[in-house]
Short mmCIF file of C-alpha atoms and ligand atoms in Angstrom, two decimals:
data_model
loop_
_atom_site.label_atom_id
_atom_site.label_comp_id
_atom_site.label_asym_id
_atom_site.label_seq_id
_atom_site.Cartn_x
_atom_site.Cartn_y
_atom_site.Cartn_z
CA UNK A 1 -27.67 5.75 10.40
CA UNK A 2 -25.98 2.27 9.51
CA UNK A 3 -22.38 1.93 9.74
CA UNK A 4 -21.74 0.10 6.40
CA UNK A 5 -23.50 3.60 4.67
CA UNK A 6 -21.45 5.77 7.21
CA UNK A 7 -18.46 4.41 5.64
CA UNK A 8 -19.56 4.66 2.40
CA UNK A 9 -20.05 8.74 2.40
CA UNK A 10 -16.24 8.35 2.55
CA UNK A 11 -15.66 8.08 -1.01
CA UNK A 12 -13.19 5.73 -1.51
CA UNK A 13 -9.85 7.16 -3.16
CA UNK A 14 -7.14 5.11 -4.95
CA UNK A 15 -3.27 5.73 -3.60
CA UNK A 16 -1.13 7.77 -5.66
CA UNK A 17 1.66 5.28 -5.39
CA UNK A 18 -0.14 2.54 -6.45
CA UNK A 19 1.33 -0.23 -3.69
CA UNK A 20 1.36 -4.08 -4.79
CA UNK A 21 -0.86 -6.00 -2.63
CA UNK A 22 -2.86 -2.35 -1.63
CA UNK A 23 -6.38 -3.05 0.02
CA UNK A 24 -8.57 -0.88 -2.98
CA UNK A 25 -10.91 -3.51 -4.04
CA UNK A 26 -11.12 -5.49 -0.88
CA UNK A 27 -11.79 -2.17 1.76
CA UNK A 28 -15.86 -3.09 1.02
CA UNK A 29 -15.24 -6.09 2.36
CA UNK A 30 -12.60 -5.82 5.41
CA UNK A 31 -14.27 -2.04 6.82
CA UNK A 32 -17.56 -3.69 8.15
CA UNK A 33 -14.90 -5.49 9.97
CA UNK A 34 -13.84 -2.10 11.64
CA UNK A 35 -15.05 -0.80 14.94
CA UNK A 36 -18.15 2.09 14.60
CA UNK A 37 -16.50 4.50 15.69
CA UNK A 38 -12.57 4.98 15.75
CA UNK A 39 -10.59 8.09 17.40
CA UNK A 40 -6.91 7.19 16.57
CA UNK A 41 -6.51 4.32 14.14
CA UNK A 42 -2.93 2.91 12.95
CA UNK A 43 -2.46 2.07 9.27
CA UNK A 44 0.25 -0.82 10.75
CA UNK A 45 2.61 -2.07 7.28
CA UNK A 46 0.64 0.92 5.77
CA UNK A 47 2.31 0.74 2.28
CA UNK A 48 0.60 3.03 -0.08
CA UNK A 49 -1.94 4.36 2.79
CA UNK A 50 -5.03 2.66 0.89
CA UNK A 51 -6.93 2.08 4.28
CA UNK A 52 -6.04 4.34 6.46
CA UNK A 53 -7.26 6.86 3.65
CA UNK A 54 -10.52 5.18 3.32
CA UNK A 55 -11.32 4.98 6.87
CA UNK A 56 -13.60 7.49 9.04
CA UNK A 57 -11.58 8.24 12.12
CA UNK A 58 -10.61 11.46 13.95
CA UNK A 59 -6.46 10.25 13.35
CA UNK A 60 -4.20 8.16 11.19
CA UNK A 61 -1.01 7.13 11.76
CA UNK A 62 0.57 5.70 8.63
CA UNK A 63 3.27 3.21 10.14
CA UNK A 64 6.05 1.03 7.68
CA UNK A 65 9.56 0.59 7.86
CA UNK A 66 10.27 1.69 4.65
CA UNK A 67 11.83 5.57 4.82
CA UNK A 68 11.45 6.45 0.92
CA UNK A 69 7.51 5.24 1.68
CA UNK A 70 6.77 7.17 4.34
CA UNK A 71 9.15 10.38 3.02
CA UNK A 72 7.11 10.22 -0.20
CA UNK A 73 3.92 10.17 1.19
CA UNK A 74 4.24 12.49 4.04
CA UNK A 75 5.93 15.33 1.37
CA UNK A 76 2.98 14.43 -1.05
CA UNK A 77 0.83 15.34 1.66
CA UNK A 78 2.45 18.99 2.31
CA UNK A 79 1.79 19.51 -1.39
CA UNK A 80 -0.27 22.33 -3.41
CA UNK A 81 -1.22 20.08 -6.38
CA UNK A 82 -0.93 23.03 -9.04
CA UNK A 83 2.97 24.11 -7.36
CA UNK A 84 3.53 20.18 -7.82
CA UNK A 85 2.57 19.94 -11.17
CA UNK A 86 4.37 22.25 -12.84
CA UNK A 87 7.08 21.08 -11.01
CA UNK A 88 7.23 17.58 -11.67
CA UNK A 89 6.51 19.44 -15.98
CA UNK A 90 9.71 20.93 -15.44
CA UNK A 91 11.04 17.20 -14.23
CA UNK A 92 9.02 15.81 -16.67
CA UNK A 93 9.99 17.79 -19.72
CA UNK A 94 14.20 18.19 -18.68
CA UNK A 95 14.12 13.83 -18.82
CA UNK A 96 12.68 14.45 -21.87
CA UNK A 97 9.77 12.27 -20.99
CA UNK A 98 6.33 11.71 -22.04
CA UNK A 99 3.25 13.56 -20.32
CA UNK A 100 0.19 12.12 -21.52
CA UNK A 101 -1.97 14.00 -19.11
CA UNK A 102 -1.08 17.57 -20.83
CA UNK A 103 -0.51 16.12 -24.69
CA UNK A 104 -2.59 12.53 -24.65
CA UNK A 105 -1.21 9.71 -25.45
CA UNK A 106 -1.35 9.03 -28.77
CA UNK A 107 0.39 11.98 -29.03
CA UNK A 108 3.58 10.21 -27.90
CA UNK A 109 2.44 6.80 -29.61
CA UNK A 110 2.57 8.19 -33.29
CA UNK A 111 6.04 9.22 -32.67
CA UNK A 112 7.07 5.27 -31.71
CA UNK A 113 7.98 4.24 -34.83
CA UNK A 114 7.84 0.47 -35.61
CA UNK A 115 7.46 -0.33 -32.33
CA UNK A 116 5.34 -2.41 -30.36
CA UNK A 117 1.73 -1.73 -29.43
CA UNK A 118 1.89 -3.24 -26.53
CA UNK A 119 4.77 -1.49 -24.99
CA UNK A 120 2.55 1.84 -24.57
CA UNK A 121 5.37 4.58 -23.98
CA UNK A 122 8.24 2.41 -23.19
CA UNK A 123 10.35 3.12 -25.79
CA UNK A 124 9.57 6.82 -25.43
CA UNK A 125 10.44 7.03 -22.15
CA UNK A 126 12.99 4.43 -22.37
CA UNK A 127 16.32 6.88 -22.08
CA UNK A 128 15.12 9.42 -20.10
CA UNK A 129 13.80 6.77 -17.93
CA UNK A 130 16.99 5.31 -16.95
CA UNK A 131 18.43 9.14 -16.37
CA UNK A 132 16.12 9.76 -13.74
CA UNK A 133 16.78 6.42 -12.67
CA UNK A 134 20.54 7.07 -11.86
CA UNK A 135 20.28 10.67 -10.82
CA UNK A 136 17.86 9.48 -7.93
CA UNK A 137 19.80 6.87 -7.00
CA UNK A 138 22.64 9.06 -7.13
CA UNK A 139 20.88 11.49 -4.31
CA UNK A 140 22.49 10.82 -0.64
CA UNK A 141 19.44 12.56 1.29
CA UNK A 142 16.96 11.03 -0.27
CA UNK A 143 14.47 12.93 2.04
CA UNK A 144 14.66 15.97 0.17
CA UNK A 145 11.87 17.74 -2.28
CA UNK A 146 13.72 16.66 -5.28
CA UNK A 147 14.31 13.25 -3.94
CA UNK A 148 10.60 12.53 -3.36
CA UNK A 149 9.42 14.19 -6.89
CA UNK A 150 11.77 12.08 -8.53
CA UNK A 151 11.13 8.66 -6.88
CA UNK A 152 7.47 9.95 -7.70
CA UNK A 153 7.91 9.81 -11.55
CA UNK A 154 9.81 7.00 -11.35
CA UNK A 155 7.09 5.04 -9.72
CA UNK A 156 4.57 6.23 -12.46
CA UNK A 157 6.93 5.83 -15.09
CA UNK A 158 8.50 2.27 -14.26
CA UNK A 159 8.02 -1.28 -14.51
CA UNK A 160 3.96 -2.16 -13.82
CA UNK A 161 4.49 1.13 -11.48
CA UNK A 162 5.93 -0.47 -8.75
CA UNK A 163 8.20 0.24 -6.28
CA UNK A 164 11.69 -1.90 -5.47
CA UNK A 165 15.18 -1.08 -4.06
CA UNK A 166 18.20 -3.17 -3.96
CA UNK A 167 19.53 -4.32 -0.70
CA UNK A 168 22.32 -1.52 -0.99
CA UNK A 169 19.24 1.07 -1.25
CA UNK A 170 19.05 1.61 -5.02
CA UNK A 171 15.70 1.80 -6.93
CA UNK A 172 15.69 -1.19 -9.35
CA UNK A 173 13.11 -1.38 -11.62
CA UNK A 174 13.25 -1.06 -15.58
CA UNK A 175 11.22 1.35 -17.63
CA UNK A 176 7.62 0.48 -17.84
CA UNK A 177 4.64 1.39 -20.51
CA UNK A 178 2.84 4.31 -18.39
CA UNK A 179 3.25 8.04 -17.49
CA UNK A 180 2.35 11.25 -16.04
CA UNK A 181 -1.71 10.60 -17.65
CA UNK A 182 -5.24 11.47 -16.03
CA UNK A 183 -5.84 8.74 -13.55
CA UNK A 184 -2.47 9.07 -11.77
CA UNK A 185 -3.34 13.52 -11.41
CA UNK A 186 -6.78 12.33 -10.57
CA UNK A 187 -4.92 10.42 -7.76
CA UNK A 188 -2.48 12.40 -7.17
CA UNK A 189 -5.24 15.41 -6.50
CA UNK A 190 -7.87 13.40 -4.37
CA UNK A 191 -4.57 11.89 -2.27
CA UNK A 192 -3.60 15.55 -1.09
CA UNK A 193 -7.23 16.79 -0.55
CA UNK A 194 -7.86 13.39 1.73
CA UNK A 195 -4.95 14.17 3.44
CA UNK A 196 -5.25 17.61 4.08
CA UNK A 197 -8.87 16.52 5.05
CA UNK A 198 -7.48 14.28 7.93
CA UNK A 199 -5.34 14.51 10.94
CA UNK A 200 -2.98 12.18 9.74
CA UNK A 201 1.05 11.61 10.96
CA UNK A 202 3.46 9.03 9.28
CA UNK A 203 5.78 7.55 11.10
CA UNK A 204 9.35 5.11 10.13
CA UNK A 205 9.52 2.33 11.90
CA UNK A 206 9.29 -1.05 12.20
CA UNK A 207 6.48 -2.30 13.83
CA UNK A 208 8.67 -4.75 17.04
CA UNK A 209 10.38 -1.28 18.04
CA UNK A 210 9.27 0.03 21.39
CA UNK A 211 8.10 3.69 20.11
CA UNK A 212 5.90 1.65 17.21
CA UNK A 213 4.62 -0.64 20.42
CA UNK A 214 3.87 2.41 22.64
CA UNK A 215 1.82 4.20 19.68
CA UNK A 216 -0.12 0.92 19.39
CA UNK A 217 -0.92 0.52 22.49
CA UNK A 218 -2.29 3.89 22.85
CA UNK A 219 -4.34 3.56 19.77
CA UNK A 220 -7.99 2.40 19.92
CA UNK A 221 -8.09 0.53 16.37
CA UNK A 222 -5.00 -1.23 14.66
CA UNK A 223 -5.51 -2.30 11.10
CA UNK A 224 -2.20 -4.51 9.93
CA UNK A 225 -1.40 -5.86 6.69
CA UNK A 226 2.14 -6.90 6.88
CA UNK A 227 3.79 -8.67 3.84
CA UNK A 228 2.72 -12.48 3.35
CA UNK A 229 5.19 -15.21 4.48
CA UNK A 230 4.09 -17.51 1.97
CA UNK A 231 3.08 -15.30 -0.94
CA UNK A 232 6.26 -13.09 -3.17
CA UNK A 233 5.50 -9.27 -3.62
CA UNK A 234 8.24 -7.09 -5.27
CA UNK A 235 8.34 -5.00 -2.03
CA UNK A 236 9.25 -7.92 -0.02
CA UNK A 237 12.50 -9.18 -2.06
CA UNK A 238 14.91 -6.86 -0.22
CA UNK A 239 14.05 -7.23 2.97
CA UNK A 240 12.23 -10.50 3.39
CA UNK A 241 9.49 -11.23 5.85
CA UNK A 242 10.46 -14.75 7.94
CA UNK A 243 9.16 -16.89 10.17
CA UNK A 244 10.35 -14.70 12.90
CA UNK A 245 8.58 -11.90 12.08
CA UNK A 246 5.32 -13.95 11.94
CA UNK A 247 5.88 -14.78 15.56
CA UNK A 248 6.50 -11.34 16.31
CA UNK A 249 3.22 -10.26 15.00
CA UNK A 250 1.83 -13.45 16.35
CA UNK A 251 2.87 -12.04 19.70
CA UNK A 252 1.59 -8.44 18.84
CA UNK A 253 -1.93 -9.73 18.70
CA UNK A 254 -1.87 -11.95 21.45
CA UNK A 255 -1.21 -8.87 23.20
CA UNK A 256 -4.22 -7.08 21.49
CA UNK A 257 -6.60 -9.81 22.13
CA UNK A 258 -5.47 -9.78 25.89
CA UNK A 259 -6.26 -6.04 26.27
CA UNK A 260 -9.18 -6.30 24.21
CA UNK A 261 -7.60 -3.48 21.56
CA UNK A 262 -9.75 -3.73 18.91
CA UNK A 263 -8.23 -4.85 15.53
CA UNK A 264 -8.08 -6.32 12.21
CA UNK A 265 -4.98 -8.15 10.27
CA UNK A 266 -5.25 -9.23 7.04
CA UNK A 267 -3.33 -12.27 5.72
CA UNK A 268 -3.18 -14.77 3.63
CA UNK A 269 -3.41 -18.62 4.99
CA UNK A 270 -2.97 -20.96 2.35
CA UNK A 271 -1.72 -20.78 -1.63
CA UNK A 272 -0.91 -23.06 -4.04
CA UNK A 273 -0.71 -25.74 -1.50
CA UNK A 274 1.50 -23.59 0.98
CA UNK A 275 0.53 -22.80 4.13
CA UNK A 276 1.12 -20.21 6.69
CA UNK A 277 1.66 -22.55 9.38
CA UNK A 278 3.03 -20.08 12.55
CA UNK A 279 -0.42 -18.22 11.69
CA UNK A 280 -2.64 -20.71 11.31
CA UNK A 281 -1.50 -22.98 14.35
CA UNK A 282 -1.91 -19.68 16.04
CA UNK A 283 -5.77 -19.12 14.73
CA UNK A 284 -6.48 -23.05 15.99
CA UNK A 285 -5.32 -22.24 19.65
CA UNK A 286 -7.25 -18.83 19.86
CA UNK A 287 -9.91 -20.17 17.95
CA UNK A 288 -12.78 -19.12 20.94
CA UNK A 289 -11.09 -15.36 20.48
CA UNK A 290 -10.96 -14.73 17.15
CA UNK A 291 -13.15 -14.53 13.82
CA UNK A 292 -11.51 -15.66 10.95
CA UNK A 293 -13.35 -13.82 7.56
CA UNK A 294 -12.64 -15.72 4.22
CA UNK A 295 -12.00 -12.87 1.59
CA UNK A 296 -13.07 -13.12 -1.79
CA UNK A 297 -9.86 -13.59 -3.75
CA UNK A 298 -12.04 -12.88 -7.63
CA UNK A 299 -10.20 -9.12 -6.46
CA UNK A 300 -7.57 -10.58 -7.72
CA UNK A 301 -8.52 -11.33 -11.43
CA UNK A 302 -7.62 -7.24 -12.12
CA UNK A 303 -4.11 -8.21 -10.58
CA UNK A 304 -1.39 -7.16 -13.37
CA UNK A 305 0.24 -10.54 -12.57
CA UNK A 306 -1.69 -13.61 -15.03
CA UNK A 307 0.49 -16.24 -13.27
CA UNK A 308 -1.67 -15.65 -10.17
CA UNK A 309 -4.94 -15.73 -11.61
CA UNK A 310 -6.13 -19.13 -10.77
CA UNK A 311 -3.94 -19.49 -8.09
CA UNK A 312 -5.70 -21.20 -5.17
CA UNK A 313 -5.37 -19.09 -2.08
CA UNK A 314 -7.29 -18.16 0.78
CA UNK A 315 -6.77 -14.57 1.58
CA UNK A 316 -8.61 -13.86 4.88
CA UNK A 317 -8.90 -11.07 7.73
CA UNK A 318 -8.68 -12.06 11.11
CA UNK A 319 -10.09 -9.34 14.26
CA UNK A 320 -11.72 -10.22 17.99
CA UNK A 321 -13.96 -13.06 18.20
CA UNK A 322 -17.60 -10.58 18.53
CA UNK A 323 -16.97 -8.35 15.85
CA UNK A 324 -19.42 -9.15 13.10
CA UNK A 325 -21.03 -6.78 10.54
CA UNK A 326 -24.34 -8.20 11.54
CA UNK A 327 -23.84 -6.96 14.90
CA UNK A 328 -22.64 -3.58 13.32
CA UNK A 329 -25.99 -3.28 11.56
CA UNK A 330 -28.00 -3.09 14.64
C1 SAM B 401 1.13 -5.95 2.11
S1 SAM B 401 2.31 -4.18 2.53
C2 SAM B 401 0.95 -3.16 2.69
C3 SAM B 401 0.13 -2.13 1.71
C4 SAM B 401 -0.89 -1.15 2.20
N1 SAM B 401 -2.09 -2.06 3.56
C5 SAM B 401 -1.78 -0.83 0.62
O1 SAM B 401 -3.16 -0.88 0.96
O2 SAM B 401 -1.08 -0.03 -0.04
C6 SAM B 401 3.22 -4.60 3.39
C7 SAM B 401 4.20 -3.29 4.36
O3 SAM B 401 4.70 -3.58 5.27
C8 SAM B 401 5.99 -3.00 5.36
N2 SAM B 401 6.93 -3.77 6.04
C9 SAM B 401 7.30 -4.67 6.32
N3 SAM B 401 8.49 -4.86 7.21
C10 SAM B 401 7.75 -4.42 8.04
C11 SAM B 401 8.62 -4.27 9.33
N4 SAM B 401 8.78 -5.11 10.66
N5 SAM B 401 7.47 -2.87 10.18
C12 SAM B 401 7.04 -1.84 9.45
N6 SAM B 401 6.23 -2.09 8.08
C13 SAM B 401 7.12 -2.99 7.54
C14 SAM B 401 6.81 -2.97 3.83
O4 SAM B 401 7.11 -2.15 4.00
C15 SAM B 401 4.75 -2.67 2.92
O5 SAM B 401 4.92 -1.41 2.56
#
């Protein structure tokens, strides 16, 4: 069977975390550069876990340095969907939030008198959301079932379904327009089902730490999707990715190349006249050892952020030379 066909057997599912910059839309463009057979894969900088969840392999190790994301992914992975939904419904009721999944969107919209229709359910949920946010921020131990459920709801009811914490660790986005609807329940259900059927491990750590480097050395494939030096993302606001991080990443890629380890890196090389100079320079020094593949950036046209829609951007994946989709189909 052609490898591309094999990959397609694993139906692509969306992460319940709606992560900014997630790779759902370009899975078909990047996965043909993954090895044919993967035993242990590391989804480094995993974010919402989209890539690892949708890659066939014997085991995926999800790694991110944001503890609250790793705790939430891990917590959800161990849940029974019916029990979890019932617990979420109780919380939603307690905070007086809307639940389109149960009652439909119209039911709540018609209760918002004179409101701007473009605001969705924002006005209905505003009070409850800020109470929920205060309660979550007041919890000391964020790795508990309650804290994880509250964080999940903050993401579902929060602005643009994003995840953002202040420097002192407080979730700080305002209320959004959406609620627990069919689409969110579908993502949650599919995530729980998928993660129960794969061997998944969730690890919080910095990619430079010795512990994580050891895990990377043992894996047989590493997918890396770090924050991009020349773009801004909400998860990058309080703990910014700097040139120093980029050099550490380059060091890791040199190690992987020199040790013939299989990897794929996602990145943005150029955007609106800015260039990721450290990475760009590195690609010139190792041009014989790597393969740079341009990603069709039109997938971004569905992005929320309208100002980026026509932005000139060179998004790429980089993998060791010799890895080409053509080779894989032979
Ligand atoms: C571009 S996002 C990943 C998106 C993900 N691939 C997806 O599809 O949802 C980058 C991630 O890197 C994480 N990160 C940032 N610095 C890190 C570091 N030093 N070590 C490990 N993870 C880091 C951020 O928390 C963020 O979740």
